[in-house]
């Protein structure tokens, strides 16, 4: 059978298909397909069919390796440059959006479906969003959660954060795993050529940039909020003794402060540039060095502050704080290939010989071989063997490379706050 499709305006044959029946004999039959909308003659202007009822690709993610990824935009518009990292968490995208440690980075979610629970104003980890943009596979067209106050798209628009969806996040993730974290430019501006965006990505560098000063508080303040009782998971009730902790804000997450308060701490939060001498004047029982974005080698002032406090008061470092402690002890830090970002990283705790599932967000790590004698590696990441925790009892030091306060979880490592309390108790007894 032959089917011939004719252009009724020009008379030209558009397509011709030849078929044979099941007996192998060729038959010919003519069909005429009529179009209710007359087609333009050759050389005439094309017909304006109006706006499409679906969203079309209107954004580009251009990576420094030359690859260009077409996508659909949501959130803010414009052009933004940043380092692209992938996060393997299945839940908690709002906590990720408000984690100051993502300053200067595009976060690509490997979980394909994002936005289905919307956002609320109780789960934010900071006063604003600091990340450069959000990259996802599928944006939920509706929200369904009893705590939802706003859609994800509207939330990003209000905070001037760019987002893209309908992009192959799995392919980009494989590229990042193979080649390492890449600088990228996200743009919705048609006036900018691909070559211009590529040049932007290749002329920007995140290494050696002080990203902490842009996320730290500007003046000291007191923190009193604890974890709400309906969300509290710690057994044993409220601590009978109160400890004063000075927390250095290098980009601190609110839930770190909530957990410390829930363990009975009175907390004074100070800026990243706060002098060690001023901290000692407050006579704290302990000092916390918080998480934060970027390269620890780019903030030598913070390393110097840590050095001046070592041995004088019990200290606890989390994430960036862990890396600063490593450098203050004379060790070295290095940039990882693609870092650790997600809520499902297994860590071995050598002190109790348990495996804990942890939430992590860092691109740098401490080289344990560079640390002086007496420093103990207490935790190791089981995915790649990197250092995930340190202790130096002689100088009253403990630290973790990951987030024991993880919100929404996991909570396997929450007991480390109790270990910090015990270290401060011991110092009080000895003092």
Coordinates of C-alpha atoms in Angstrom, one line a residue:
X1 CA 0.0 0.0 0.0
X2 CA 1.2 3.5 -0.8
X3 CA 0.2 6.5 1.2
X4 CA 0.9 9.9 -0.5
X5 CA 0.5 13.1 1.5
X6 CA -0.1 16.1 -0.7
X7 CA 0.5 19.8 0.0
X8 CA -2.8 21.2 -1.3
X9 CA -1.4 24.7 -1.8
X10 CA 1.8 23.8 -3.7
X11 CA 0.7 20.4 -5.0
X12 CA 4.0 18.9 -3.9
X13 CA 4.3 15.5 -2.5
X14 CA 5.3 15.7 1.2
X15 CA 5.8 12.1 2.0
X16 CA 5.3 8.7 0.4
X17 CA 5.1 5.4 2.4
X18 CA 5.1 2.0 0.7
X19 CA 3.7 -1.0 2.4
X20 CA 3.0 -4.6 1.4
X21 CA 0.2 -6.7 2.7
X22 CA 0.7 -10.0 4.6
X23 CA 0.8 -11.9 1.4
X24 CA 3.6 -9.9 0.0
X25 CA 1.6 -8.3 -2.8
X26 CA 2.1 -4.6 -3.3
X27 CA -1.1 -2.5 -3.6
X28 CA -1.6 1.1 -4.4
X29 CA -4.2 3.3 -2.9
X30 CA -4.4 7.1 -2.8
X31 CA -5.4 9.2 0.2
X32 CA -6.1 12.9 0.3
X33 CA -5.4 14.6 3.6
X34 CA -7.0 18.0 3.8
X35 CA -5.9 20.7 6.2
X36 CA -8.5 23.2 7.5
X37 CA -5.8 25.9 7.9
X38 CA -4.3 26.9 4.5
X39 CA -0.5 26.6 4.4
X40 CA 1.5 29.5 3.2
X41 CA 3.0 29.4 -0.3
X42 CA 6.8 29.2 -0.6
X43 CA 8.5 32.4 0.4
X44 CA 5.4 33.7 2.3
X45 CA 5.5 34.6 6.0
X46 CA 4.9 31.8 8.5
X47 CA 1.6 31.5 10.3
X48 CA 1.5 32.8 13.9
X49 CA -0.1 30.0 15.8
X50 CA -0.1 32.0 19.1
X51 CA 1.6 31.3 22.4
X52 CA 2.2 27.6 23.2
X53 CA 0.1 26.3 26.1
X54 CA 3.2 24.8 27.7
X55 CA 6.5 26.3 28.9
X56 CA 9.4 26.0 26.5
X57 CA 13.1 26.0 27.3
X58 CA 14.1 29.5 28.1
X59 CA 17.3 29.1 30.2
X60 CA 20.8 27.7 29.7
X61 CA 23.4 26.2 32.0
X62 CA 26.8 26.6 30.4
X63 CA 29.6 24.7 32.1
X64 CA 33.3 25.5 31.9
X65 CA 34.0 22.2 30.0
X66 CA 32.0 23.7 27.1
X67 CA 28.8 21.7 27.5
X68 CA 25.5 23.6 27.2
X69 CA 22.3 22.4 28.9
X70 CA 19.0 23.8 27.8
X71 CA 16.3 24.0 30.5
X72 CA 13.2 25.8 31.7
X73 CA 13.4 28.5 34.3
X74 CA 11.6 29.1 37.5
X75 CA 12.4 31.5 40.3
X76 CA 14.4 34.6 39.5
X77 CA 15.6 35.6 36.0
X78 CA 19.0 37.0 34.9
X79 CA 22.6 35.6 34.7
X80 CA 24.5 34.0 37.6
X81 CA 27.9 32.3 37.9
X82 CA 28.8 29.6 40.5
X83 CA 30.3 26.2 41.2
X84 CA 28.0 23.3 40.3
X85 CA 27.7 20.6 43.0
X86 CA 25.2 17.7 43.3
X87 CA 23.3 16.8 46.5
X88 CA 22.0 13.3 47.0
X89 CA 19.4 14.1 49.7
X90 CA 15.9 12.8 49.2
X91 CA 14.2 15.3 51.5
X92 CA 15.0 18.7 53.0
X93 CA 15.4 20.9 49.9
X94 CA 14.3 23.9 51.9
X95 CA 17.1 23.4 54.5
X96 CA 19.5 23.0 51.6
X97 CA 18.3 26.3 50.0
X98 CA 18.9 28.2 53.3
X99 CA 22.3 26.5 54.3
X100 CA 24.9 29.3 54.1
X101 CA 27.6 26.8 53.3
X102 CA 26.2 26.8 49.7
X103 CA 27.2 30.4 49.1
X104 CA 28.6 30.7 45.6
X105 CA 27.3 27.3 44.4
X106 CA 24.6 25.9 42.2
X107 CA 23.0 23.0 43.9
X108 CA 21.9 20.1 41.6
X109 CA 19.4 17.7 43.3
X110 CA 19.8 14.1 42.2
X111 CA 16.4 13.3 43.6
X112 CA 14.3 14.0 40.4
X113 CA 11.0 15.3 42.0
X114 CA 11.4 18.6 43.9
X115 CA 8.8 21.1 45.2
X116 CA 5.9 18.7 46.1
X117 CA 5.8 19.8 49.7
X118 CA 6.3 23.5 49.0
X119 CA 8.0 25.6 51.6
X120 CA 7.2 26.8 55.1
X121 CA 8.9 29.4 57.3
X122 CA 9.9 27.1 60.2
X123 CA 12.5 25.0 58.4
X124 CA 14.8 27.7 57.3
X125 CA 18.4 27.4 58.4
X126 CA 19.4 31.1 57.9
X127 CA 17.8 34.5 57.4
X128 CA 18.1 34.2 53.6
X129 CA 19.2 32.0 50.8
X130 CA 22.9 32.3 49.9
X131 CA 23.2 29.7 47.1
X132 CA 23.7 30.8 43.5
X133 CA 20.9 28.7 42.0
X134 CA 18.9 25.4 42.1
X135 CA 19.1 22.8 39.3
X136 CA 16.4 20.0 39.3
X137 CA 14.9 17.4 37.0
X138 CA 11.2 17.8 37.6
X139 CA 9.4 20.7 39.3
X140 CA 6.2 19.7 41.0
X141 CA 3.1 21.4 39.5
X142 CA 1.3 21.3 42.8
X143 CA 2.1 21.2 46.6
X144 CA 0.6 18.9 49.2
X145 CA 1.7 19.4 52.8
X146 CA -0.1 20.6 55.9
X147 CA 2.8 23.0 56.7
X148 CA 3.1 24.5 53.2
X149 CA 2.9 28.3 53.1
X150 CA 4.2 28.9 49.6
X151 CA 5.3 27.2 46.4
X152 CA 9.0 26.7 45.7
X153 CA 8.9 28.9 42.6
X154 CA 7.3 31.9 44.4
X155 CA 9.8 31.4 47.3
X156 CA 12.8 31.6 45.0
X157 CA 11.3 34.7 43.2
X158 CA 11.0 36.6 46.5
X159 CA 14.6 35.7 47.4
X160 CA 16.0 36.5 43.9
X161 CA 17.3 32.9 43.5
X162 CA 17.4 31.4 40.0
X163 CA 16.2 27.8 39.3
X164 CA 16.0 25.5 36.3
X165 CA 14.2 22.3 35.6
X166 CA 13.6 19.8 32.7
X167 CA 17.3 19.3 32.5
X168 CA 19.1 15.9 32.5
X169 CA 20.4 16.0 36.1
X170 CA 21.6 12.4 35.9
X171 CA 23.9 13.2 33.0
X172 CA 25.3 16.3 34.7
X173 CA 25.9 14.4 37.9
X174 CA 27.9 11.7 36.0
X175 CA 30.0 14.5 34.5
X176 CA 30.7 16.0 37.9
X177 CA 31.6 12.7 39.3
X178 CA 34.0 12.0 36.5
X179 CA 35.5 15.5 36.0
X180 CA 34.9 17.0 39.4
X181 CA 33.0 20.1 40.4
X182 CA 32.7 22.6 37.5
X183 CA 32.1 26.3 37.3
X184 CA 28.9 27.1 35.4
X185 CA 26.8 30.1 34.3
X186 CA 23.0 30.0 34.5
X187 CA 21.2 32.5 32.3
X188 CA 17.7 33.4 31.1
X189 CA 19.0 36.3 29.0
X190 CA 18.7 35.7 25.3
X191 CA 21.0 38.7 24.5
X192 CA 24.0 36.7 25.9
X193 CA 25.6 34.3 23.5
X194 CA 26.8 30.8 24.4
X195 CA 30.4 32.0 23.9
X196 CA 29.9 34.9 26.3
X197 CA 28.5 32.6 29.0
X198 CA 31.3 30.1 28.5
X199 CA 33.9 32.9 28.9
X200 CA 32.2 33.9 32.1
X201 CA 32.4 30.4 33.5
X202 CA 36.1 30.1 32.6
X203 CA 37.1 33.4 34.1
X204 CA 35.6 32.9 37.5
X205 CA 37.2 30.9 40.3
X206 CA 35.8 29.9 43.7
X207 CA 39.2 28.7 45.1
X208 CA 40.8 31.2 47.4
X209 CA 37.7 33.4 47.8
X210 CA 36.6 34.5 51.2
X211 CA 32.9 33.4 51.2
X212 CA 32.5 33.5 54.9
X213 CA 32.4 37.3 55.4
X214 CA 29.3 37.5 53.2
X215 CA 27.3 35.1 55.3
X216 CA 28.4 35.8 58.9
X217 CA 26.5 38.0 61.3
X218 CA 27.7 41.6 61.7
X219 CA 27.4 41.8 65.5
X220 CA 27.1 39.5 68.5
X221 CA 23.6 38.3 69.7
X222 CA 22.1 35.8 72.1
X223 CA 20.4 32.6 70.9
X224 CA 17.7 31.0 73.1
X225 CA 15.4 28.9 70.9
X226 CA 15.5 25.2 71.4
X227 CA 14.2 22.4 69.2
X228 CA 10.4 22.4 69.5
X229 CA 9.1 19.7 71.7
X230 CA 7.0 18.1 68.9
X231 CA 10.3 17.6 66.9
X232 CA 12.6 16.7 69.9
X233 CA 14.1 13.3 69.5
X234 CA 16.7 13.3 72.3
X235 CA 15.9 11.1 75.3
X236 CA 16.9 12.0 78.9
X237 CA 15.2 15.4 79.2
X238 CA 16.7 18.8 79.8
X239 CA 20.3 19.0 81.2
X240 CA 20.6 19.9 84.9
X241 CA 23.6 22.2 84.3
X242 CA 23.9 25.2 82.0
X243 CA 27.0 26.0 80.0
X244 CA 27.9 29.2 78.2
X245 CA 29.0 28.6 74.6
X246 CA 30.4 31.2 72.3
X247 CA 29.6 30.2 68.7
X248 CA 31.6 31.7 65.9
X249 CA 29.3 32.3 62.9
X250 CA 31.1 31.3 59.7
X251 CA 27.7 30.6 58.2
X252 CA 26.1 28.8 61.1
X253 CA 22.9 26.8 60.6
X254 CA 20.1 27.6 63.0
X255 CA 19.6 24.0 63.9
X256 CA 23.1 23.8 65.4
X257 CA 22.1 26.5 67.8
X258 CA 18.8 24.8 68.5
X259 CA 20.5 21.6 69.4
X260 CA 23.0 23.3 71.7
X261 CA 20.2 25.1 73.4
X262 CA 18.3 21.8 73.8
X263 CA 21.3 20.3 75.5
X264 CA 21.2 23.1 78.0
X265 CA 23.6 25.7 76.6
X266 CA 23.4 29.5 76.8
X267 CA 24.7 30.7 73.5
X268 CA 26.4 33.9 72.4
X269 CA 26.8 34.1 68.6
X270 CA 29.7 36.2 67.4
X271 CA 30.9 37.3 63.9
X272 CA 33.6 35.5 62.0
X273 CA 36.1 38.3 62.7
X274 CA 35.5 38.4 66.4
X275 CA 38.8 38.6 68.3
X276 CA 39.9 35.7 70.5
X277 CA 40.6 38.1 73.3
X278 CA 37.1 39.4 73.2
X279 CA 35.8 35.8 73.4
X280 CA 37.9 35.0 76.5
X281 CA 36.5 38.1 78.2
X282 CA 33.1 36.5 78.0
X283 CA 34.5 33.6 80.1
X284 CA 32.7 30.9 78.1
X285 CA 32.6 27.2 79.1
X286 CA 33.2 26.3 75.5
X287 CA 33.6 27.6 72.0
X288 CA 31.9 26.3 68.8
X289 CA 33.4 26.9 65.4
X290 CA 30.6 26.6 62.9
X291 CA 30.1 25.4 59.4
X292 CA 30.6 27.8 56.5
X293 CA 31.2 28.1 52.8
X294 CA 34.3 27.9 50.6
X295 CA 38.0 27.4 51.1
X296 CA 39.4 27.4 54.7
X297 CA 42.8 28.7 53.3
X298 CA 41.0 31.8 52.1
X299 CA 40.3 32.9 55.7
X300 CA 43.6 33.1 57.5
X301 CA 42.1 35.5 60.0
X302 CA 39.8 32.7 61.2
X303 CA 42.6 30.2 61.5
X304 CA 44.6 32.7 63.6
X305 CA 41.5 33.2 65.9
X306 CA 41.3 29.4 66.4
X307 CA 45.0 29.1 67.2
X308 CA 44.7 31.8 69.9
X309 CA 41.9 29.8 71.6
X310 CA 43.4 26.3 71.5
X311 CA 44.1 24.9 74.9
X312 CA 42.3 27.8 76.8
X313 CA 38.8 26.5 76.5
X314 CA 37.0 23.4 75.2
X315 CA 36.3 23.8 71.5
X316 CA 34.0 22.0 69.0
X317 CA 34.3 22.4 65.3
X318 CA 31.7 21.5 62.7
X319 CA 32.4 21.3 58.9
X320 CA 34.4 24.6 58.2
X321 CA 35.2 24.7 61.9
X322 CA 36.7 21.2 61.6
X323 CA 38.9 22.3 58.7
X324 CA 40.0 25.5 60.5
X325 CA 41.0 23.4 63.5
X326 CA 43.0 21.1 61.2
X327 CA 44.9 24.1 59.9
X328 CA 45.3 25.7 63.3
X329 CA 47.0 22.5 64.5
X330 CA 49.5 22.7 61.6
X331 CA 47.7 20.4 59.2
X332 CA 46.7 20.9 55.6
X333 CA 43.4 21.0 53.8
X334 CA 42.7 20.1 50.2
X335 CA 39.9 20.5 47.7
X336 CA 38.0 17.3 47.0
X337 CA 37.1 16.2 43.5
X338 CA 33.4 16.8 43.9
X339 CA 32.9 17.0 47.7
X340 CA 30.3 15.5 49.9
X341 CA 26.7 16.9 49.6
X342 CA 23.8 14.8 50.8
X343 CA 22.0 13.2 53.7
X344 CA 23.1 9.6 53.2
X345 CA 26.9 9.4 53.8
X346 CA 28.1 6.5 56.0
X347 CA 30.7 7.4 58.6
X348 CA 32.6 5.0 61.0
X349 CA 32.9 6.3 64.5
X350 CA 36.0 4.7 65.9
X351 CA 35.2 5.6 69.5
X352 CA 32.1 3.4 69.7
X353 CA 32.8 1.3 66.6
X354 CA 29.4 2.2 65.1
X355 CA 28.5 3.3 61.6
X356 CA 26.4 6.5 61.5
X357 CA 24.5 7.8 58.5
X358 CA 25.3 11.5 58.2
X359 CA 24.3 14.7 56.4
X360 CA 27.3 16.4 54.7
X361 CA 28.1 19.5 52.8
X362 CA 31.7 20.3 52.1
X363 CA 34.2 20.5 49.2
X364 CA 37.4 20.6 51.3
X365 CA 38.8 18.0 53.7
X366 CA 41.7 17.7 56.3
X367 CA 44.7 15.7 55.3
X368 CA 45.2 13.5 58.4
X369 CA 48.8 12.6 57.4
X370 CA 49.7 16.3 57.9
X371 CA 48.5 16.5 61.5
X372 CA 50.9 16.5 64.4
X373 CA 51.4 13.5 66.7
X374 CA 48.7 13.2 69.4
X375 CA 45.8 14.2 67.1
X376 CA 43.3 11.4 66.8
X377 CA 41.1 10.7 63.8
X378 CA 37.8 9.7 65.4
X379 CA 35.6 9.4 62.3
X380 CA 36.2 8.3 58.7
X381 CA 33.8 8.6 55.7
X382 CA 33.2 5.1 54.5
X383 CA 32.6 6.2 50.9
X384 CA 36.1 7.4 50.2
X385 CA 38.1 7.0 53.5
X386 CA 38.5 10.8 54.1
X387 CA 38.8 12.2 57.6
X388 CA 35.4 13.0 59.1
X389 CA 36.3 13.7 62.7
X390 CA 39.2 14.7 65.0
X391 CA 40.0 14.9 68.7
X392 CA 43.0 16.2 70.7
X393 CA 42.3 15.7 74.4
X394 CA 45.5 17.5 75.4
X395 CA 44.1 20.8 73.9
X396 CA 40.4 20.0 74.6
X397 CA 39.5 19.7 70.9
X398 CA 36.8 17.7 69.1
X399 CA 35.4 18.2 65.6
X400 CA 33.3 16.7 62.9
X401 CA 33.5 17.2 59.1
X402 CA 29.7 16.7 58.7
X403 CA 26.5 18.0 60.3
X404 CA 25.4 16.2 63.6
X405 CA 22.5 18.6 63.9
X406 CA 21.1 17.6 60.5
X407 CA 17.6 18.8 59.8
X408 CA 15.5 17.1 58.7
X409 CA 17.9 14.3 59.5
X410 CA 19.5 11.8 59.9
X411 CA 20.0 12.1 63.6
X412 CA 22.6 9.3 64.2
X413 CA 25.3 11.7 65.3
X414 CA 23.2 14.0 67.5
X415 CA 24.9 12.6 70.6
X416 CA 28.1 14.4 69.8
X417 CA 26.5 17.5 71.4
X418 CA 26.3 15.5 74.6
X419 CA 30.0 14.7 74.2
X420 CA 30.8 18.4 74.0
X421 CA 28.7 18.9 77.2
X422 CA 30.8 16.2 78.9
X423 CA 34.0 17.9 77.8
X424 CA 32.9 21.2 79.3
X425 CA 31.8 19.4 82.5
X426 CA 35.2 17.8 82.8
X427 CA 36.9 21.2 82.3
X428 CA 34.7 22.7 85.1
X429 CA 35.6 19.9 87.4
X430 CA 39.3 20.2 86.7
X431 CA 39.2 24.0 86.9

